[in-house]
Short mmCIF file of C-alpha atoms in Angstrom, two decimals:
data_model
loop_
_atom_site.label_atom_id
_atom_site.label_comp_id
_atom_site.label_asym_id
_atom_site.label_seq_id
_atom_site.Cartn_x
_atom_site.Cartn_y
_atom_site.Cartn_z
CA UNK A 1 29.47 85.34 90.36
CA UNK A 2 33.23 85.02 88.80
CA UNK A 3 33.36 87.72 86.90
CA UNK A 4 32.46 90.12 89.78
CA UNK A 5 34.92 88.89 91.80
CA UNK A 6 37.27 88.93 89.55
CA UNK A 7 36.91 92.62 89.11
CA UNK A 8 36.59 92.91 92.73
CA UNK A 9 40.00 91.14 93.38
CA UNK A 10 41.49 93.29 90.08
CA UNK A 11 39.98 96.49 92.64
CA UNK A 12 42.04 94.91 95.21
CA UNK A 13 45.22 94.74 93.88
CA UNK A 14 45.49 97.74 92.00
CA UNK A 15 44.73 99.58 95.56
CA UNK A 16 47.68 97.13 96.99
CA UNK A 17 49.93 98.16 94.73
CA UNK A 18 48.77 101.65 95.47
CA UNK A 19 48.94 100.86 99.06
CA UNK A 20 53.17 100.00 98.37
CA UNK A 21 54.37 103.23 96.44
CA UNK A 22 52.59 105.25 99.44
CA UNK A 23 54.21 103.64 101.80
CA UNK A 24 57.80 102.86 100.05
CA UNK A 25 57.59 106.17 100.20
CA UNK A 26 56.57 107.93 102.71
CA UNK A 27 58.45 105.93 105.34
CA UNK A 28 62.17 107.44 103.57
CA UNK A 29 60.89 110.59 105.00
CA UNK A 30 61.87 109.62 108.17
CA UNK A 31 65.54 109.63 107.77
CA UNK A 32 68.03 107.91 106.96
CA UNK A 33 68.88 104.03 108.80
CA UNK A 34 72.01 104.55 108.15
CA UNK A 35 72.34 107.05 110.70
CA UNK A 36 70.75 105.11 113.64
CA UNK A 37 72.74 101.69 112.71
CA UNK A 38 76.42 103.26 112.18
CA UNK A 39 78.75 105.67 115.23
CA UNK A 40 78.73 108.78 114.15
CA UNK A 41 82.14 108.68 113.98
CA UNK A 42 82.39 106.50 111.29
CA UNK A 43 83.57 106.99 108.10
CA UNK A 44 82.41 109.11 105.07
CA UNK A 45 83.70 105.31 102.83
CA UNK A 46 82.16 103.11 105.42
CA UNK A 47 78.95 104.85 105.12
CA UNK A 48 78.88 105.05 101.77
CA UNK A 49 80.12 101.26 101.30
CA UNK A 50 77.16 100.16 104.07
CA UNK A 51 74.26 102.51 102.45
CA UNK A 52 75.91 100.83 98.91
CA UNK A 53 75.05 97.04 100.79
CA UNK A 54 72.05 98.40 101.46
CA UNK A 55 70.30 99.08 98.33
CA UNK A 56 69.98 103.03 99.41
CA UNK A 57 72.08 104.02 97.07
CA UNK A 58 69.90 103.30 94.33
CA UNK A 59 67.80 106.21 93.40
CA UNK A 60 64.15 105.92 94.68
CA UNK A 61 62.30 104.93 91.64
CA UNK A 62 64.63 102.34 91.15
CA UNK A 63 64.95 101.26 94.76
CA UNK A 64 60.73 100.60 94.51
CA UNK A 65 61.33 98.80 91.16
CA UNK A 66 63.42 95.95 93.55
CA UNK A 67 61.64 96.02 96.20
CA UNK A 68 58.44 95.18 94.76
CA UNK A 69 59.95 92.67 91.83
CA UNK A 70 61.68 90.95 95.33
CA UNK A 71 57.70 91.33 97.30
CA UNK A 72 56.12 89.35 94.45
CA UNK A 73 58.01 86.51 95.53
CA UNK A 74 57.92 86.90 99.22
CA UNK A 75 61.16 88.82 100.08
CA UNK A 76 61.13 91.88 101.75
CA UNK A 77 63.96 92.28 102.68
CA UNK A 78 65.93 91.47 106.41
CA UNK A 79 65.37 94.52 109.75
CA UNK A 80 67.72 96.81 109.99
CA UNK A 81 66.56 96.42 113.93
CA UNK A 82 66.06 92.61 114.10
CA UNK A 83 68.95 91.58 111.43
CA UNK A 84 65.99 88.35 110.68
CA UNK A 85 63.46 88.42 107.57
CA UNK A 86 60.65 91.75 107.60
CA UNK A 87 57.84 89.48 106.67
CA UNK A 88 58.84 86.33 109.38
CA UNK A 89 58.76 89.24 112.25
CA UNK A 90 55.49 90.17 111.16
CA UNK A 91 53.67 86.90 110.50
CA UNK A 92 55.03 86.03 113.74
CA UNK A 93 52.86 88.98 115.88
CA UNK A 94 49.99 88.48 113.31
CA UNK A 95 48.27 86.25 115.64
CA UNK A 96 48.94 88.57 118.36
CA UNK A 97 46.95 91.07 116.41
CA UNK A 98 43.85 89.31 114.89
CA UNK A 99 43.29 87.23 118.63
CA UNK A 100 43.47 91.44 119.36
CA UNK A 101 40.62 92.69 116.49
CA UNK A 102 38.63 89.24 117.02
CA UNK A 103 37.91 90.38 120.81
CA UNK A 104 37.73 93.35 120.57
CA UNK A 105 34.35 92.73 117.24
CA UNK A 106 33.18 90.11 119.75
CA UNK A 107 33.05 92.95 122.91
CA UNK A 108 31.59 95.52 119.95
CA UNK A 109 28.75 92.93 118.63
CA UNK A 110 27.44 91.64 122.13
CA UNK A 111 26.77 95.54 123.34
CA UNK A 112 25.85 96.86 119.91
CA UNK A 113 23.33 94.94 118.80
CA UNK A 114 20.96 94.63 121.65
CA UNK A 115 21.41 98.24 122.26
CA UNK A 116 20.55 98.91 118.67
CA UNK A 117 18.13 96.29 118.87
CA UNK A 118 15.75 97.91 121.83
CA UNK A 119 16.23 101.81 120.62
CA UNK A 120 14.47 100.37 117.76
CA UNK A 121 11.76 98.52 119.50
CA UNK A 122 11.35 100.82 122.59
CA UNK A 123 11.96 103.81 120.52
CA UNK A 124 11.14 107.43 122.02
CA UNK A 125 11.19 105.17 125.19
CA UNK A 126 14.24 106.27 127.69
CA UNK A 127 16.13 102.32 126.50
CA UNK A 128 16.02 104.43 123.25
CA UNK A 129 17.14 107.48 124.71
CA UNK A 130 20.19 105.52 126.64
CA UNK A 131 21.56 103.82 123.82
CA UNK A 132 21.78 106.66 121.26
CA UNK A 133 23.31 108.84 124.43
CA UNK A 134 25.49 105.49 124.94
CA UNK A 135 26.93 105.96 120.63
CA UNK A 136 27.10 109.31 121.44
CA UNK A 137 29.98 108.90 124.13
CA UNK A 138 31.23 106.31 122.27
CA UNK A 139 32.09 108.11 119.40
CA UNK A 140 33.53 111.63 121.66
CA UNK A 141 36.35 108.59 124.00
CA UNK A 142 39.08 107.45 121.07
CA UNK A 143 40.21 104.20 121.20
CA UNK A 144 43.74 106.13 123.49
CA UNK A 145 42.00 107.79 125.50
CA UNK A 146 39.49 104.21 126.91
CA UNK A 147 42.83 102.20 127.03
CA UNK A 148 44.04 104.94 129.46
CA UNK A 149 41.50 104.99 131.73
CA UNK A 150 40.66 101.84 131.90
CA UNK A 151 44.42 101.55 133.36
CA UNK A 152 44.09 103.75 135.40
CA UNK A 153 40.24 102.08 137.10
CA UNK A 154 40.87 98.99 136.67
CA UNK A 155 44.83 98.53 136.44
CA UNK A 156 46.06 100.63 139.38
CA UNK A 157 42.55 101.46 141.35
CA UNK A 158 41.00 98.56 141.72
CA UNK A 159 43.84 96.26 141.00
CA UNK A 160 41.06 93.87 138.94
CA UNK A 161 43.43 93.33 135.40
CA UNK A 162 47.10 93.45 134.07
CA UNK A 163 47.47 96.45 132.76
CA UNK A 164 49.84 95.41 130.04
CA UNK A 165 50.96 92.45 128.86
CA UNK A 166 49.74 88.63 126.97
CA UNK A 167 49.56 84.90 127.55
CA UNK A 168 46.05 84.79 129.49
CA UNK A 169 42.60 85.96 128.94
CA UNK A 170 42.56 88.58 131.09
CA UNK A 171 45.37 90.47 129.62
CA UNK A 172 42.71 90.62 126.25
CA UNK A 173 40.12 92.05 128.47
CA UNK A 174 40.99 96.26 128.63
CA UNK A 175 42.81 96.38 124.98
CA UNK A 176 39.62 94.21 123.37
CA UNK A 177 37.31 97.11 125.18
CA UNK A 178 39.31 99.63 123.88
CA UNK A 179 39.74 98.25 120.52
CA UNK A 180 35.94 97.90 121.01
CA UNK A 181 34.68 101.03 122.24
CA UNK A 182 34.43 103.40 118.77
CA UNK A 183 32.61 100.76 116.93
CA UNK A 184 30.15 100.40 118.98
CA UNK A 185 28.40 103.28 118.45
CA UNK A 186 27.93 103.50 114.74
CA UNK A 187 27.43 99.47 115.06
CA UNK A 188 24.43 100.98 117.18
CA UNK A 189 23.28 103.63 115.77
CA UNK A 190 22.73 101.08 112.39
CA UNK A 191 21.24 98.82 113.61
CA UNK A 192 19.08 100.78 115.43
CA UNK A 193 18.32 102.52 111.59
CA UNK A 194 17.69 99.09 110.12
CA UNK A 195 15.54 97.53 112.34
CA UNK A 196 13.47 100.34 112.46
CA UNK A 197 13.02 100.16 108.32
CA UNK A 198 11.99 96.28 109.07
CA UNK A 199 9.50 96.10 111.85
CA UNK A 200 7.88 98.61 109.78
CA UNK A 201 7.63 96.12 107.04
CA UNK A 202 4.35 94.86 105.36
CA UNK A 203 5.46 90.88 106.45
CA UNK A 204 6.45 92.00 109.88
CA UNK A 205 2.67 93.03 110.41
CA UNK A 206 1.86 89.88 108.59
CA UNK A 207 3.79 87.90 111.76
CA UNK A 208 1.97 90.57 113.66
CA UNK A 209 -1.21 90.37 112.76
CA UNK A 210 -1.56 86.68 112.52
CA UNK A 211 -0.35 85.60 115.71
CA UNK A 212 3.91 85.33 115.32
CA UNK A 213 5.36 85.48 118.66
CA UNK A 214 7.23 88.88 118.98
CA UNK A 215 9.89 87.89 120.07
CA UNK A 216 10.06 85.68 116.83
CA UNK A 217 9.29 88.37 115.10
CA UNK A 218 12.29 90.55 116.38
CA UNK A 219 15.59 88.32 117.20
CA UNK A 220 14.94 86.26 114.08
CA UNK A 221 12.99 87.14 110.91
CA UNK A 222 13.76 91.47 111.44
CA UNK A 223 17.02 91.41 112.81
CA UNK A 224 18.24 89.12 110.02
CA UNK A 225 16.87 91.26 107.15
CA UNK A 226 18.09 94.03 108.74
CA UNK A 227 21.64 92.35 108.94
CA UNK A 228 23.02 93.66 105.45
CA UNK A 229 23.80 96.98 106.70
CA UNK A 230 25.82 95.56 110.17
CA UNK A 231 27.68 93.10 108.42
CA UNK A 232 29.21 95.48 106.13
CA UNK A 233 30.29 97.90 108.90
CA UNK A 234 31.25 94.74 110.76
CA UNK A 235 33.78 94.18 108.00
CA UNK A 236 35.05 97.58 107.43
CA UNK A 237 35.91 97.48 111.56
CA UNK A 238 37.64 94.17 111.43
CA UNK A 239 39.59 95.39 108.77
CA UNK A 240 40.05 98.62 110.33
CA UNK A 241 40.77 96.68 113.80
CA UNK A 242 43.74 94.43 112.65
CA UNK A 243 45.64 98.19 110.90
CA UNK A 244 44.46 100.54 113.94
CA UNK A 245 45.02 98.53 116.15
CA UNK A 246 48.44 100.23 116.82
CA UNK A 247 47.91 102.69 119.58
CA UNK A 248 45.95 100.63 121.74
CA UNK A 249 49.38 97.18 121.10
CA UNK A 250 51.47 100.60 122.34
CA UNK A 251 49.71 100.92 125.01
CA UNK A 252 48.79 97.92 126.67
CA UNK A 253 52.63 96.47 125.53
CA UNK A 254 50.72 94.02 122.71
CA UNK A 255 52.96 91.86 120.80
CA UNK A 256 51.26 92.35 117.61
CA UNK A 257 52.15 93.83 114.17
CA UNK A 258 51.09 97.41 115.10
CA UNK A 259 53.26 97.43 117.96
CA UNK A 260 55.91 96.19 116.14
CA UNK A 261 55.44 98.41 112.99
CA UNK A 262 55.82 101.98 114.82
CA UNK A 263 58.95 100.22 116.76
CA UNK A 264 60.53 100.22 113.24
CA UNK A 265 59.36 103.60 112.55
CA UNK A 266 61.30 105.31 114.77
CA UNK A 267 63.90 103.04 113.93
CA UNK A 268 63.51 103.15 110.59
CA UNK A 269 63.34 100.40 109.39
CA UNK A 270 61.98 101.08 106.40
CA UNK A 271 61.15 96.82 105.05
CA UNK A 272 59.49 96.03 108.19
CA UNK A 273 57.39 99.08 107.88
CA UNK A 274 56.78 97.80 104.14
CA UNK A 275 56.11 94.55 105.02
CA UNK A 276 53.57 95.29 108.06
CA UNK A 277 51.53 97.63 106.22
CA UNK A 278 51.58 95.94 103.18
CA UNK A 279 50.50 93.00 104.66
CA UNK A 280 47.47 94.99 106.32
CA UNK A 281 46.44 96.17 103.06
CA UNK A 282 45.91 92.54 101.83
CA UNK A 283 43.81 91.36 104.96
CA UNK A 284 41.52 94.62 105.15
CA UNK A 285 41.13 94.10 101.19
CA UNK A 286 40.39 90.42 101.75
CA UNK A 287 37.87 91.26 105.06
CA UNK A 288 36.29 93.74 102.60
CA UNK A 289 35.49 91.31 99.07
CA UNK A 290 34.19 88.29 101.67
CA UNK A 291 32.15 91.14 103.12
CA UNK A 292 30.56 91.43 99.41
CA UNK A 293 30.11 87.99 98.68
CA UNK A 294 28.72 87.49 101.91
CA UNK A 295 25.56 89.28 100.98
CA UNK A 296 24.29 86.97 99.58
CA UNK A 297 24.36 83.64 102.37
CA UNK A 298 22.27 86.83 104.36
CA UNK A 299 20.00 87.68 101.50
CA UNK A 300 19.32 85.86 98.99
CA UNK A 301 17.17 88.24 96.77
CA UNK A 302 20.55 89.96 95.72
CA UNK A 303 22.55 89.49 92.79
CA UNK A 304 25.97 89.37 91.08
CA UNK A 305 25.30 90.81 88.19
CA UNK A 306 27.72 94.42 88.40
#
């Protein structure tokens, strides 16, 4: 078990280092931040001095080594735009992103699990057809399109929910639906497929033969054994929501990490972009590691010997 954990942690560290290299060099492709920080009539000598003070006059490879060394101590530099430590800015906005991702994940589970189970139990019926059609509809509508439709109908058309902002339970409903809509499709299909396999297993037939309640067999025993692939994709989607919520956060003016990184990209605020992406990478790796370790709790037959 310990060897398995160390191996997965090592793989995660390699992924994080790779992400840091990619985001460091790609962020530089957006242009020179000095152009936005100084007026156009600034003398060349002043521009060059500011570039040296900010460490942008060094070769890129040296800039990265300096950045990586400082990042190991938790120093990602100061934001060019907000004039504050980049890591503090990202951490201040992280709770809002986690809140949104958890709400979206809960929404997707509440829809996908019942749809998937009922589609498997009543396979070939109108319920199964409805569930598969709903899953296809979910994949055909990206989150930004769902968000715009929700604003148009619920906020503008019927004035039921606030179109933007943060602070009350009403503010989370539309962003959570928009972010959690797409995963519903994949989760429904996975639950249905896993349930079909489990419902045809010998121990379910034995349970029916001895007169066990169909409800208990389906919702307690069959669903638990079909939950392993669902747990896998839930962990992946939760991590993806943390890192991919920037579109939804921008649409609904949600004060999370994604929106902050988007604003930093447009202002060429390299420290904030790097801090936000690296923090998201760490959360993604941690989430996947926890998912792997949770398999043994769901199914004790699983061994960590590889």
